[in-house]
Amino acid sequence: LEDAPEAGTTVRAALSELLPQERLSQLLAGGHLTESMLRSLMDLMEGGGAERLLQVLIHSELKSVRRHVFDVLVDMGPSVIDDALTHLDDPRWFVQRNMLALLQRLGSLPEDFDPARFLDHEDARVRREALPLALQQRDRRPRTLVTALRDNDSHIVRIALLALHRHTPDAAVPTLVHRVVSNDELPDDLRVLGITLVGKTGSPLALTALVKLVTAGRTFFGRRKLAKSSPAVIAAIQALARHWPEERSTRQVLDLAAKSKDPELRESAWKTRKRASSTREKGE
C-alpha cells in the first residue's frame, strides 16, 4: 500500500483498517509483520501508538513479535515512559519484568519513581530488571548494593559485584564478606570476584575473613593448617599478599603454601611473593 503510485482515498482507507488495536493484534499474532512494517504502521497513528504496542508486548505469545515491538518502543523514546509506568501496577511478573527492562532502555525517569520497591519481588526475573534501575539512584546506591548481595539469585549477586568494581562503600563490606567471600555455596567465579573486591578495601574484617578462608584450623602443636587448593583459596592468598604483605598472618600463610604438597598452592605462593616483592621495590 505504501508503494502504491498514488496515495488516494482507497489507499488511505485500506491503511486505516490496520490501525485499530484488535486488527493490529491480529496482524502481529501471526508473527509475519516485520519491524519495518510495524514502524510504518506507527507513523500512521496520530496518537496512542505507544499504548497499543505495550498491549501487544503484554499479550503476544510470540517471542519474535515481542522483540520487534520492544525495539520499536525503545526507538520511540521518553514519550513511552508514562504509559510503561502505569503497567508496573499489573500483578503479573512478566509484565513487570518487561516494563522494567523497557524503562532501562528509555533513559531518564521521573524523580518520584522508586525501582527499589521491586528488589524484594518474589520472582528473581523481576528483581534482575529492577536492580540496574535502582543502582542509578546514587543516594540509595550503598543500600541497594547490600540488598543485592544478600539476594539468593546468583545472577543478581553478579550484577552487584560488577557494580562494586567502581567503588565499594564501607557499608557493603560486612555483607560482601559474609554473603560472598565466606559463602562456599556460591559459584567459584563469584567468590573470586568478591575476594578481589574485598581485598582492595583494606578492611580488618576482610583480613580476618581471608585468613580464615585459606586455613583449616590448627595442628596439635597450634600451627595453622592450609586449606585445600581451590580458586577461592588461591585468590585469597593473592589478595592477602597484595594488600597485607607485612601482616604476620599473611607471611604464615605464604610460608605454608610454599611448603605445600599441592603444586597449585606452591606455585601461587611463589608467584604472589615475587609479584609483591617487585611491587614494593618499584614503590621504593
PDB file of C-alpha atoms in Angstrom:
ATOM      1  CA  LEU A   1       0.000   0.000   0.000  1.00  0.00           C
ATOM      2  CA  GLU A   2       2.834   2.382   0.796  1.00  0.00           C
ATOM      3  CA  ASP A   3       4.333   1.700  -2.621  1.00  0.00           C
ATOM      4  CA  ALA A   4       1.073   2.460  -4.439  1.00  0.00           C
ATOM      5  CA  PRO A   5       1.564   5.055  -7.233  1.00  0.00           C
ATOM      6  CA  GLU A   6      -0.943   7.445  -5.666  1.00  0.00           C
ATOM      7  CA  ALA A   7      -1.932   7.676  -2.034  1.00  0.00           C
ATOM      8  CA  GLY A   8      -5.588   8.138  -2.895  1.00  0.00           C
ATOM      9  CA  THR A   9      -8.713   7.693  -0.838  1.00  0.00           C
ATOM     10  CA  THR A  10      -8.784   3.928  -1.361  1.00  0.00           C
ATOM     11  CA  VAL A  11      -5.207   3.503  -0.122  1.00  0.00           C
ATOM     12  CA  ARG A  12      -5.803   5.681   2.950  1.00  0.00           C
ATOM     13  CA  ALA A  13      -8.970   3.784   3.749  1.00  0.00           C
ATOM     14  CA  ALA A  14      -7.167   0.454   3.435  1.00  0.00           C
ATOM     15  CA  LEU A  15      -4.364   1.617   5.724  1.00  0.00           C
ATOM     16  CA  SER A  16      -6.817   2.923   8.297  1.00  0.00           C
ATOM     17  CA  GLU A  17      -8.274  -0.581   8.548  1.00  0.00           C
ATOM     18  CA  LEU A  18      -4.969  -1.776  10.018  1.00  0.00           C
ATOM     19  CA  LEU A  19      -4.860   0.725  12.876  1.00  0.00           C
ATOM     20  CA  PRO A  20      -7.494  -0.457  15.422  1.00  0.00           C
ATOM     21  CA  GLN A  21      -5.986  -2.356  18.366  1.00  0.00           C
ATOM     22  CA  GLU A  22      -7.859  -5.547  17.555  1.00  0.00           C
ATOM     23  CA  ARG A  23      -6.686  -5.573  13.926  1.00  0.00           C
ATOM     24  CA  LEU A  24      -3.112  -4.689  14.902  1.00  0.00           C
ATOM     25  CA  SER A  25      -3.104  -7.548  17.405  1.00  0.00           C
ATOM     26  CA  GLN A  26      -4.398  -9.930  14.751  1.00  0.00           C
ATOM     27  CA  LEU A  27      -1.634  -8.903  12.359  1.00  0.00           C
ATOM     28  CA  LEU A  28       1.049  -9.369  14.974  1.00  0.00           C
ATOM     29  CA  ALA A  29      -0.373 -12.642  16.274  1.00  0.00           C
ATOM     30  CA  GLY A  30       0.732 -14.396  13.095  1.00  0.00           C
ATOM     31  CA  GLY A  31       4.317 -13.262  13.512  1.00  0.00           C
ATOM     32  CA  HIS A  32       4.575 -12.187   9.852  1.00  0.00           C
ATOM     33  CA  LEU A  33       4.727  -8.435  10.416  1.00  0.00           C
ATOM     34  CA  THR A  34       8.327  -7.252  10.146  1.00  0.00           C
ATOM     35  CA  GLU A  35       9.834  -4.489  12.222  1.00  0.00           C
ATOM     36  CA  SER A  36       9.918  -2.129   9.242  1.00  0.00           C
ATOM     37  CA  MET A  37       6.204  -2.753   8.594  1.00  0.00           C
ATOM     38  CA  LEU A  38       5.483  -2.141  12.255  1.00  0.00           C
ATOM     39  CA  ARG A  39       7.321   1.188  12.144  1.00  0.00           C
ATOM     40  CA  SER A  40       5.276   2.183   9.101  1.00  0.00           C
ATOM     41  CA  LEU A  41       2.070   1.498  10.996  1.00  0.00           C
ATOM     42  CA  MET A  42       3.283   3.595  13.913  1.00  0.00           C
ATOM     43  CA  ASP A  43       3.882   6.504  11.564  1.00  0.00           C
ATOM     44  CA  LEU A  44       0.209   6.357  10.566  1.00  0.00           C
ATOM     45  CA  MET A  45      -1.017   6.580  14.144  1.00  0.00           C
ATOM     46  CA  GLU A  46      -1.712  10.120  15.267  1.00  0.00           C
ATOM     47  CA  GLY A  47      -1.751   9.199  18.938  1.00  0.00           C
ATOM     48  CA  GLY A  48      -1.868   6.279  21.335  1.00  0.00           C
ATOM     49  CA  GLY A  49       0.684   4.259  19.402  1.00  0.00           C
ATOM     50  CA  ALA A  50       2.818   3.531  22.474  1.00  0.00           C
ATOM     51  CA  GLU A  51      -0.082   2.096  24.456  1.00  0.00           C
ATOM     52  CA  ARG A  52      -1.159  -0.062  21.519  1.00  0.00           C
ATOM     53  CA  LEU A  53       2.330  -1.511  21.262  1.00  0.00           C
ATOM     54  CA  LEU A  54       2.534  -2.027  25.014  1.00  0.00           C
ATOM     55  CA  GLN A  55      -0.666  -4.069  24.838  1.00  0.00           C
ATOM     56  CA  VAL A  56       0.936  -6.231  22.159  1.00  0.00           C
ATOM     57  CA  LEU A  57       4.104  -6.577  24.268  1.00  0.00           C
ATOM     58  CA  ILE A  58       1.966  -7.747  27.185  1.00  0.00           C
ATOM     59  CA  HIS A  59      -0.309 -10.161  25.362  1.00  0.00           C
ATOM     60  CA  SER A  60       1.637 -11.576  22.413  1.00  0.00           C
ATOM     61  CA  GLU A  61       2.718 -15.187  22.837  1.00  0.00           C
ATOM     62  CA  LEU A  62       5.384 -14.931  20.127  1.00  0.00           C
ATOM     63  CA  LYS A  63       8.880 -14.005  21.272  1.00  0.00           C
ATOM     64  CA  SER A  64       9.789 -12.635  17.837  1.00  0.00           C
ATOM     65  CA  VAL A  65       6.812 -10.265  17.924  1.00  0.00           C
ATOM     66  CA  ARG A  66       7.637  -9.081  21.431  1.00  0.00           C
ATOM     67  CA  ARG A  67      11.234  -8.403  20.353  1.00  0.00           C
ATOM     68  CA  HIS A  68      10.116  -6.315  17.337  1.00  0.00           C
ATOM     69  CA  VAL A  69       7.632  -4.381  19.467  1.00  0.00           C
ATOM     70  CA  PHE A  70      10.183  -3.837  22.230  1.00  0.00           C
ATOM     71  CA  ASP A  71      12.730  -2.387  19.790  1.00  0.00           C
ATOM     72  CA  VAL A  72      10.169  -0.037  18.254  1.00  0.00           C
ATOM     73  CA  LEU A  73       9.091   1.160  21.717  1.00  0.00           C
ATOM     74  CA  VAL A  74      12.713   1.878  22.614  1.00  0.00           C
ATOM     75  CA  ASP A  75      13.133   3.952  19.464  1.00  0.00           C
ATOM     76  CA  MET A  76      10.029   5.948  20.355  1.00  0.00           C
ATOM     77  CA  GLY A  77      11.988   7.328  23.309  1.00  0.00           C
ATOM     78  CA  PRO A  78      10.844   9.060  26.517  1.00  0.00           C
ATOM     79  CA  SER A  79       7.277   9.501  25.235  1.00  0.00           C
ATOM     80  CA  VAL A  80       6.731   5.838  26.179  1.00  0.00           C
ATOM     81  CA  ILE A  81       7.773   6.222  29.842  1.00  0.00           C
ATOM     82  CA  ASP A  82       4.450   7.353  31.356  1.00  0.00           C
ATOM     83  CA  ASP A  83       2.500   4.554  29.668  1.00  0.00           C
ATOM     84  CA  ALA A  84       5.095   1.961  30.724  1.00  0.00           C
ATOM     85  CA  LEU A  85       4.995   3.145  34.343  1.00  0.00           C
ATOM     86  CA  THR A  86       1.245   2.613  34.575  1.00  0.00           C
ATOM     87  CA  HIS A  87       1.689  -1.065  33.699  1.00  0.00           C
ATOM     88  CA  LEU A  88       4.034  -1.646  36.637  1.00  0.00           C
ATOM     89  CA  ASP A  89       0.903  -1.939  38.779  1.00  0.00           C
ATOM     90  CA  ASP A  90      -0.023  -5.077  36.844  1.00  0.00           C
ATOM     91  CA  PRO A  91       0.452  -8.005  39.294  1.00  0.00           C
ATOM     92  CA  ARG A  92       1.768 -10.383  36.620  1.00  0.00           C
ATOM     93  CA  TRP A  93       5.527 -10.899  36.959  1.00  0.00           C
ATOM     94  CA  PHE A  94       6.247 -10.981  33.223  1.00  0.00           C
ATOM     95  CA  VAL A  95       4.503  -7.638  32.675  1.00  0.00           C
ATOM     96  CA  GLN A  96       6.549  -6.010  35.438  1.00  0.00           C
ATOM     97  CA  ARG A  97       9.755  -7.562  34.120  1.00  0.00           C
ATOM     98  CA  ASN A  98       9.144  -6.345  30.573  1.00  0.00           C
ATOM     99  CA  MET A  99       8.234  -2.827  31.703  1.00  0.00           C
ATOM    100  CA  LEU A 100      11.349  -2.562  33.894  1.00  0.00           C
ATOM    101  CA  ALA A 101      13.530  -3.823  31.034  1.00  0.00           C
ATOM    102  CA  LEU A 102      11.943  -1.236  28.752  1.00  0.00           C
ATOM    103  CA  LEU A 103      12.481   1.569  31.279  1.00  0.00           C
ATOM    104  CA  GLN A 104      16.190   0.669  31.435  1.00  0.00           C
ATOM    105  CA  ARG A 105      16.482   1.425  27.742  1.00  0.00           C
ATOM    106  CA  LEU A 106      14.355   4.570  27.690  1.00  0.00           C
ATOM    107  CA  GLY A 107      16.732   6.772  29.692  1.00  0.00           C
ATOM    108  CA  SER A 108      15.753   9.445  32.221  1.00  0.00           C
ATOM    109  CA  LEU A 109      12.951   8.507  34.617  1.00  0.00           C
ATOM    110  CA  PRO A 110      10.719  10.621  36.884  1.00  0.00           C
ATOM    111  CA  GLU A 111      12.340  11.556  40.198  1.00  0.00           C
ATOM    112  CA  ASP A 112       9.451  10.062  42.164  1.00  0.00           C
ATOM    113  CA  PHE A 113       9.859   6.633  40.538  1.00  0.00           C
ATOM    114  CA  ASP A 114      11.309   4.143  43.020  1.00  0.00           C
ATOM    115  CA  PRO A 115      12.541   0.911  41.396  1.00  0.00           C
ATOM    116  CA  ALA A 116      13.872  -0.326  44.759  1.00  0.00           C
ATOM    117  CA  ARG A 117      10.364  -1.490  45.675  1.00  0.00           C
ATOM    118  CA  PHE A 118      10.802  -4.324  43.185  1.00  0.00           C
ATOM    119  CA  LEU A 119      14.036  -5.599  44.770  1.00  0.00           C
ATOM    120  CA  ASP A 120      12.057  -7.791  47.162  1.00  0.00           C
ATOM    121  CA  HIS A 121       9.757  -9.177  44.470  1.00  0.00           C
ATOM    122  CA  GLU A 122       9.180 -12.914  44.813  1.00  0.00           C
ATOM    123  CA  ASP A 123      10.316 -13.567  41.229  1.00  0.00           C
ATOM    124  CA  ALA A 124      14.063 -13.177  40.591  1.00  0.00           C
ATOM    125  CA  ARG A 125      13.424 -12.229  36.958  1.00  0.00           C
ATOM    126  CA  VAL A 126      11.693  -9.059  38.104  1.00  0.00           C
ATOM    127  CA  ARG A 127      14.448  -8.283  40.623  1.00  0.00           C
ATOM    128  CA  ARG A 128      17.111  -8.679  37.912  1.00  0.00           C
ATOM    129  CA  GLU A 129      15.499  -5.945  35.808  1.00  0.00           C
ATOM    130  CA  ALA A 130      14.834  -3.666  38.780  1.00  0.00           C
ATOM    131  CA  LEU A 131      18.420  -3.713  40.078  1.00  0.00           C
ATOM    132  CA  PRO A 132      20.129  -1.723  37.268  1.00  0.00           C
ATOM    133  CA  LEU A 133      17.449   0.954  37.640  1.00  0.00           C
ATOM    134  CA  ALA A 134      17.833   1.060  41.428  1.00  0.00           C
ATOM    135  CA  LEU A 135      21.615   1.414  41.105  1.00  0.00           C
ATOM    136  CA  GLN A 136      21.087   4.642  39.183  1.00  0.00           C
ATOM    137  CA  GLN A 137      19.844   6.299  42.399  1.00  0.00           C
ATOM    138  CA  ARG A 138      23.142   7.486  43.839  1.00  0.00           C
ATOM    139  CA  ASP A 139      21.863   8.414  47.285  1.00  0.00           C
ATOM    140  CA  ARG A 140      20.475   4.883  47.769  1.00  0.00           C
ATOM    141  CA  ARG A 141      23.251   3.023  45.981  1.00  0.00           C
ATOM    142  CA  PRO A 142      25.015   1.563  49.095  1.00  0.00           C
ATOM    143  CA  ARG A 143      21.718   0.251  50.463  1.00  0.00           C
ATOM    144  CA  THR A 144      20.793  -1.180  47.064  1.00  0.00           C
ATOM    145  CA  LEU A 145      24.144  -2.982  46.772  1.00  0.00           C
ATOM    146  CA  VAL A 146      23.763  -4.527  50.225  1.00  0.00           C
ATOM    147  CA  THR A 147      20.270  -5.737  49.314  1.00  0.00           C
ATOM    148  CA  ALA A 148      21.550  -7.260  46.070  1.00  0.00           C
ATOM    149  CA  LEU A 149      24.483  -9.024  47.756  1.00  0.00           C
ATOM    150  CA  ARG A 150      22.019 -10.665  50.148  1.00  0.00           C
ATOM    151  CA  ASP A 151      19.881 -11.998  47.297  1.00  0.00           C
ATOM    152  CA  ASN A 152      19.723 -15.765  46.788  1.00  0.00           C
ATOM    153  CA  ASP A 153      19.877 -15.363  42.996  1.00  0.00           C
ATOM    154  CA  SER A 154      23.466 -15.622  41.760  1.00  0.00           C
ATOM    155  CA  HIS A 155      22.711 -13.502  38.690  1.00  0.00           C
ATOM    156  CA  ILE A 156      21.708 -10.585  40.938  1.00  0.00           C
ATOM    157  CA  VAL A 157      24.786 -11.070  43.122  1.00  0.00           C
ATOM    158  CA  ARG A 158      26.915 -10.934  39.972  1.00  0.00           C
ATOM    159  CA  ILE A 159      25.363  -7.609  38.911  1.00  0.00           C
ATOM    160  CA  ALA A 160      26.100  -6.190  42.356  1.00  0.00           C
ATOM    161  CA  LEU A 161      29.719  -7.392  42.319  1.00  0.00           C
ATOM    162  CA  LEU A 162      30.328  -5.864  38.892  1.00  0.00           C
ATOM    163  CA  ALA A 163      28.841  -2.593  40.148  1.00  0.00           C
ATOM    164  CA  LEU A 164      31.219  -2.654  43.143  1.00  0.00           C
ATOM    165  CA  HIS A 165      34.221  -2.520  40.798  1.00  0.00           C
ATOM    166  CA  ARG A 166      33.703   1.221  40.536  1.00  0.00           C
ATOM    167  CA  HIS A 167      33.583   1.755  44.292  1.00  0.00           C
ATOM    168  CA  THR A 168      32.948  -0.458  47.313  1.00  0.00           C
ATOM    169  CA  PRO A 169      31.124   1.521  50.049  1.00  0.00           C
ATOM    170  CA  ASP A 170      32.152   0.749  53.628  1.00  0.00           C
ATOM    171  CA  ALA A 171      28.540  -0.199  54.354  1.00  0.00           C
ATOM    172  CA  ALA A 172      28.761  -3.039  51.834  1.00  0.00           C
ATOM    173  CA  VAL A 173      31.934  -4.659  53.241  1.00  0.00           C
ATOM    174  CA  PRO A 174      30.329  -6.790  56.016  1.00  0.00           C
ATOM    175  CA  THR A 175      27.731  -8.176  53.600  1.00  0.00           C
ATOM    176  CA  LEU A 176      30.401  -8.769  50.950  1.00  0.00           C
ATOM    177  CA  VAL A 177      32.437 -10.749  53.481  1.00  0.00           C
ATOM    178  CA  HIS A 178      29.641 -12.829  54.974  1.00  0.00           C
ATOM    179  CA  ARG A 179      27.427 -13.419  51.923  1.00  0.00           C
ATOM    180  CA  VAL A 180      30.062 -13.770  49.193  1.00  0.00           C
ATOM    181  CA  VAL A 181      33.627 -14.340  50.442  1.00  0.00           C
ATOM    182  CA  SER A 182      32.622 -16.761  53.193  1.00  0.00           C
ATOM    183  CA  ASN A 183      29.785 -18.417  51.279  1.00  0.00           C
ATOM    184  CA  ASP A 184      31.060 -21.727  49.890  1.00  0.00           C
ATOM    185  CA  GLU A 185      27.697 -22.366  48.176  1.00  0.00           C
ATOM    186  CA  LEU A 186      28.316 -19.619  45.629  1.00  0.00           C
ATOM    187  CA  PRO A 187      29.936 -20.396  42.255  1.00  0.00           C
ATOM    188  CA  ASP A 188      33.740 -20.123  42.335  1.00  0.00           C
ATOM    189  CA  ASP A 189      33.876 -17.194  39.934  1.00  0.00           C
ATOM    190  CA  LEU A 190      31.600 -15.083  42.145  1.00  0.00           C
ATOM    191  CA  ARG A 191      33.619 -15.846  45.267  1.00  0.00           C
ATOM    192  CA  VAL A 192      36.867 -14.998  43.471  1.00  0.00           C
ATOM    193  CA  LEU A 193      35.366 -11.710  42.307  1.00  0.00           C
ATOM    194  CA  GLY A 194      34.194 -10.950  45.838  1.00  0.00           C
ATOM    195  CA  ILE A 195      37.621 -11.787  47.299  1.00  0.00           C
ATOM    196  CA  THR A 196      39.319  -9.473  44.814  1.00  0.00           C
ATOM    197  CA  LEU A 197      36.955  -6.631  45.707  1.00  0.00           C
ATOM    198  CA  VAL A 198      37.116  -7.059  49.459  1.00  0.00           C
ATOM    199  CA  GLY A 199      40.913  -7.201  49.372  1.00  0.00           C
ATOM    200  CA  LYS A 200      41.036  -3.729  47.860  1.00  0.00           C
ATOM    201  CA  THR A 201      39.100  -2.285  50.809  1.00  0.00           C
ATOM    202  CA  GLY A 202      41.924  -2.975  53.264  1.00  0.00           C
ATOM    203  CA  SER A 203      39.294  -3.685  55.899  1.00  0.00           C
ATOM    204  CA  PRO A 204      40.365  -5.563  59.081  1.00  0.00           C
ATOM    205  CA  LEU A 205      37.197  -7.608  58.715  1.00  0.00           C
ATOM    206  CA  ALA A 206      38.333  -8.626  55.221  1.00  0.00           C
ATOM    207  CA  LEU A 207      41.792  -9.605  56.511  1.00  0.00           C
ATOM    208  CA  THR A 208      40.285 -11.856  59.183  1.00  0.00           C
ATOM    209  CA  ALA A 209      37.883 -13.462  56.697  1.00  0.00           C
ATOM    210  CA  LEU A 210      40.585 -14.174  54.108  1.00  0.00           C
ATOM    211  CA  VAL A 211      42.955 -15.720  56.655  1.00  0.00           C
ATOM    212  CA  LYS A 212      40.118 -17.918  57.875  1.00  0.00           C
ATOM    213  CA  LEU A 213      39.310 -18.931  54.305  1.00  0.00           C
ATOM    214  CA  VAL A 214      42.841 -20.112  53.497  1.00  0.00           C
ATOM    215  CA  THR A 215      43.379 -22.021  56.720  1.00  0.00           C
ATOM    216  CA  ALA A 216      41.776 -25.200  58.005  1.00  0.00           C
ATOM    217  CA  GLY A 217      42.235 -24.981  61.745  1.00  0.00           C
ATOM    218  CA  ARG A 218      45.467 -25.736  63.600  1.00  0.00           C
ATOM    219  CA  THR A 219      47.740 -28.686  64.202  1.00  0.00           C
ATOM    220  CA  PHE A 220      48.198 -30.428  67.568  1.00  0.00           C
ATOM    221  CA  PHE A 221      51.096 -28.025  68.188  1.00  0.00           C
ATOM    222  CA  GLY A 222      48.980 -24.938  67.459  1.00  0.00           C
ATOM    223  CA  ARG A 223      50.291 -24.209  63.968  1.00  0.00           C
ATOM    224  CA  ARG A 224      47.950 -23.132  61.203  1.00  0.00           C
ATOM    225  CA  LYS A 225      46.939 -25.702  58.582  1.00  0.00           C
ATOM    226  CA  LEU A 226      46.401 -24.626  54.999  1.00  0.00           C
ATOM    227  CA  ALA A 227      43.016 -25.291  53.372  1.00  0.00           C
ATOM    228  CA  LYS A 228      42.799 -27.455  50.264  1.00  0.00           C
ATOM    229  CA  SER A 229      43.513 -25.724  46.997  1.00  0.00           C
ATOM    230  CA  SER A 230      40.548 -24.083  45.263  1.00  0.00           C
ATOM    231  CA  PRO A 231      40.007 -20.963  43.146  1.00  0.00           C
ATOM    232  CA  ALA A 232      38.782 -19.125  46.248  1.00  0.00           C
ATOM    233  CA  VAL A 233      41.772 -20.159  48.376  1.00  0.00           C
ATOM    234  CA  ILE A 234      44.273 -19.146  45.691  1.00  0.00           C
ATOM    235  CA  ALA A 235      42.501 -15.804  45.175  1.00  0.00           C
ATOM    236  CA  ALA A 236      42.548 -15.195  48.940  1.00  0.00           C
ATOM    237  CA  ILE A 237      46.295 -15.946  49.156  1.00  0.00           C
ATOM    238  CA  GLN A 238      46.933 -13.470  46.365  1.00  0.00           C
ATOM    239  CA  ALA A 239      44.744 -10.806  47.984  1.00  0.00           C
ATOM    240  CA  LEU A 240      46.488 -11.210  51.348  1.00  0.00           C
ATOM    241  CA  ALA A 241      49.931 -10.871  49.799  1.00  0.00           C
ATOM    242  CA  ARG A 242      48.910  -7.912  47.675  1.00  0.00           C
ATOM    243  CA  HIS A 243      47.122  -5.878  50.342  1.00  0.00           C
ATOM    244  CA  TRP A 244      48.536  -7.092  53.683  1.00  0.00           C
ATOM    245  CA  PRO A 245      52.130  -8.142  52.858  1.00  0.00           C
ATOM    246  CA  GLU A 246      53.536  -7.131  56.259  1.00  0.00           C
ATOM    247  CA  GLU A 247      50.932  -8.900  58.357  1.00  0.00           C
ATOM    248  CA  ARG A 248      52.235 -11.833  60.343  1.00  0.00           C
ATOM    249  CA  SER A 249      49.229 -13.965  59.399  1.00  0.00           C
ATOM    250  CA  THR A 250      49.916 -13.316  55.701  1.00  0.00           C
ATOM    251  CA  ARG A 251      53.550 -14.387  55.995  1.00  0.00           C
ATOM    252  CA  GLN A 252      52.491 -17.548  57.819  1.00  0.00           C
ATOM    253  CA  VAL A 253      50.012 -18.393  55.068  1.00  0.00           C
ATOM    254  CA  LEU A 254      52.589 -17.868  52.319  1.00  0.00           C
ATOM    255  CA  ASP A 255      55.115 -19.990  54.179  1.00  0.00           C
ATOM    256  CA  LEU A 256      52.607 -22.814  54.443  1.00  0.00           C
ATOM    257  CA  ALA A 257      51.680 -22.534  50.785  1.00  0.00           C
ATOM    258  CA  ALA A 258      55.344 -22.528  49.702  1.00  0.00           C
ATOM    259  CA  LYS A 259      55.863 -25.824  51.557  1.00  0.00           C
ATOM    260  CA  SER A 260      52.586 -27.395  50.470  1.00  0.00           C
ATOM    261  CA  LYS A 261      52.495 -30.721  48.649  1.00  0.00           C
ATOM    262  CA  ASP A 262      49.895 -29.178  46.339  1.00  0.00           C
ATOM    263  CA  PRO A 263      51.647 -27.787  43.221  1.00  0.00           C
ATOM    264  CA  GLU A 264      48.939 -25.156  42.664  1.00  0.00           C
ATOM    265  CA  LEU A 265      49.413 -23.732  46.143  1.00  0.00           C
ATOM    266  CA  ARG A 266      53.207 -23.773  45.871  1.00  0.00           C
ATOM    267  CA  GLU A 267      53.133 -22.018  42.512  1.00  0.00           C
ATOM    268  CA  SER A 268      50.609 -19.481  43.780  1.00  0.00           C
ATOM    269  CA  ALA A 269      52.769 -18.673  46.810  1.00  0.00           C
ATOM    270  CA  TRP A 270      55.915 -18.310  44.697  1.00  0.00           C
ATOM    271  CA  LYS A 271      54.294 -16.092  42.068  1.00  0.00           C
ATOM    272  CA  THR A 272      52.497 -13.995  44.650  1.00  0.00           C
ATOM    273  CA  ARG A 273      55.642 -13.390  46.679  1.00  0.00           C
ATOM    274  CA  LYS A 274      57.620 -12.494  43.575  1.00  0.00           C
ATOM    275  CA  ARG A 275      54.930 -10.077  42.393  1.00  0.00           C
ATOM    276  CA  ALA A 276      54.558  -8.463  45.826  1.00  0.00           C
ATOM    277  CA  SER A 277      58.329  -8.056  46.144  1.00  0.00           C
ATOM    278  CA  SER A 278      58.532  -6.456  42.692  1.00  0.00           C
ATOM    279  CA  THR A 279      55.711  -4.057  43.551  1.00  0.00           C
ATOM    280  CA  ARG A 280      57.399  -2.960  46.790  1.00  0.00           C
ATOM    281  CA  GLU A 281      60.703  -2.373  45.000  1.00  0.00           C
ATOM    282  CA  LYS A 282      59.012  -0.172  42.400  1.00  0.00           C
ATOM    283  CA  GLY A 283      57.312   1.770  45.188  1.00  0.00           C
ATOM    284  CA  GLU A 284      60.622   2.397  46.900  1.00  0.00           C
TER     285      GLU A 284
END
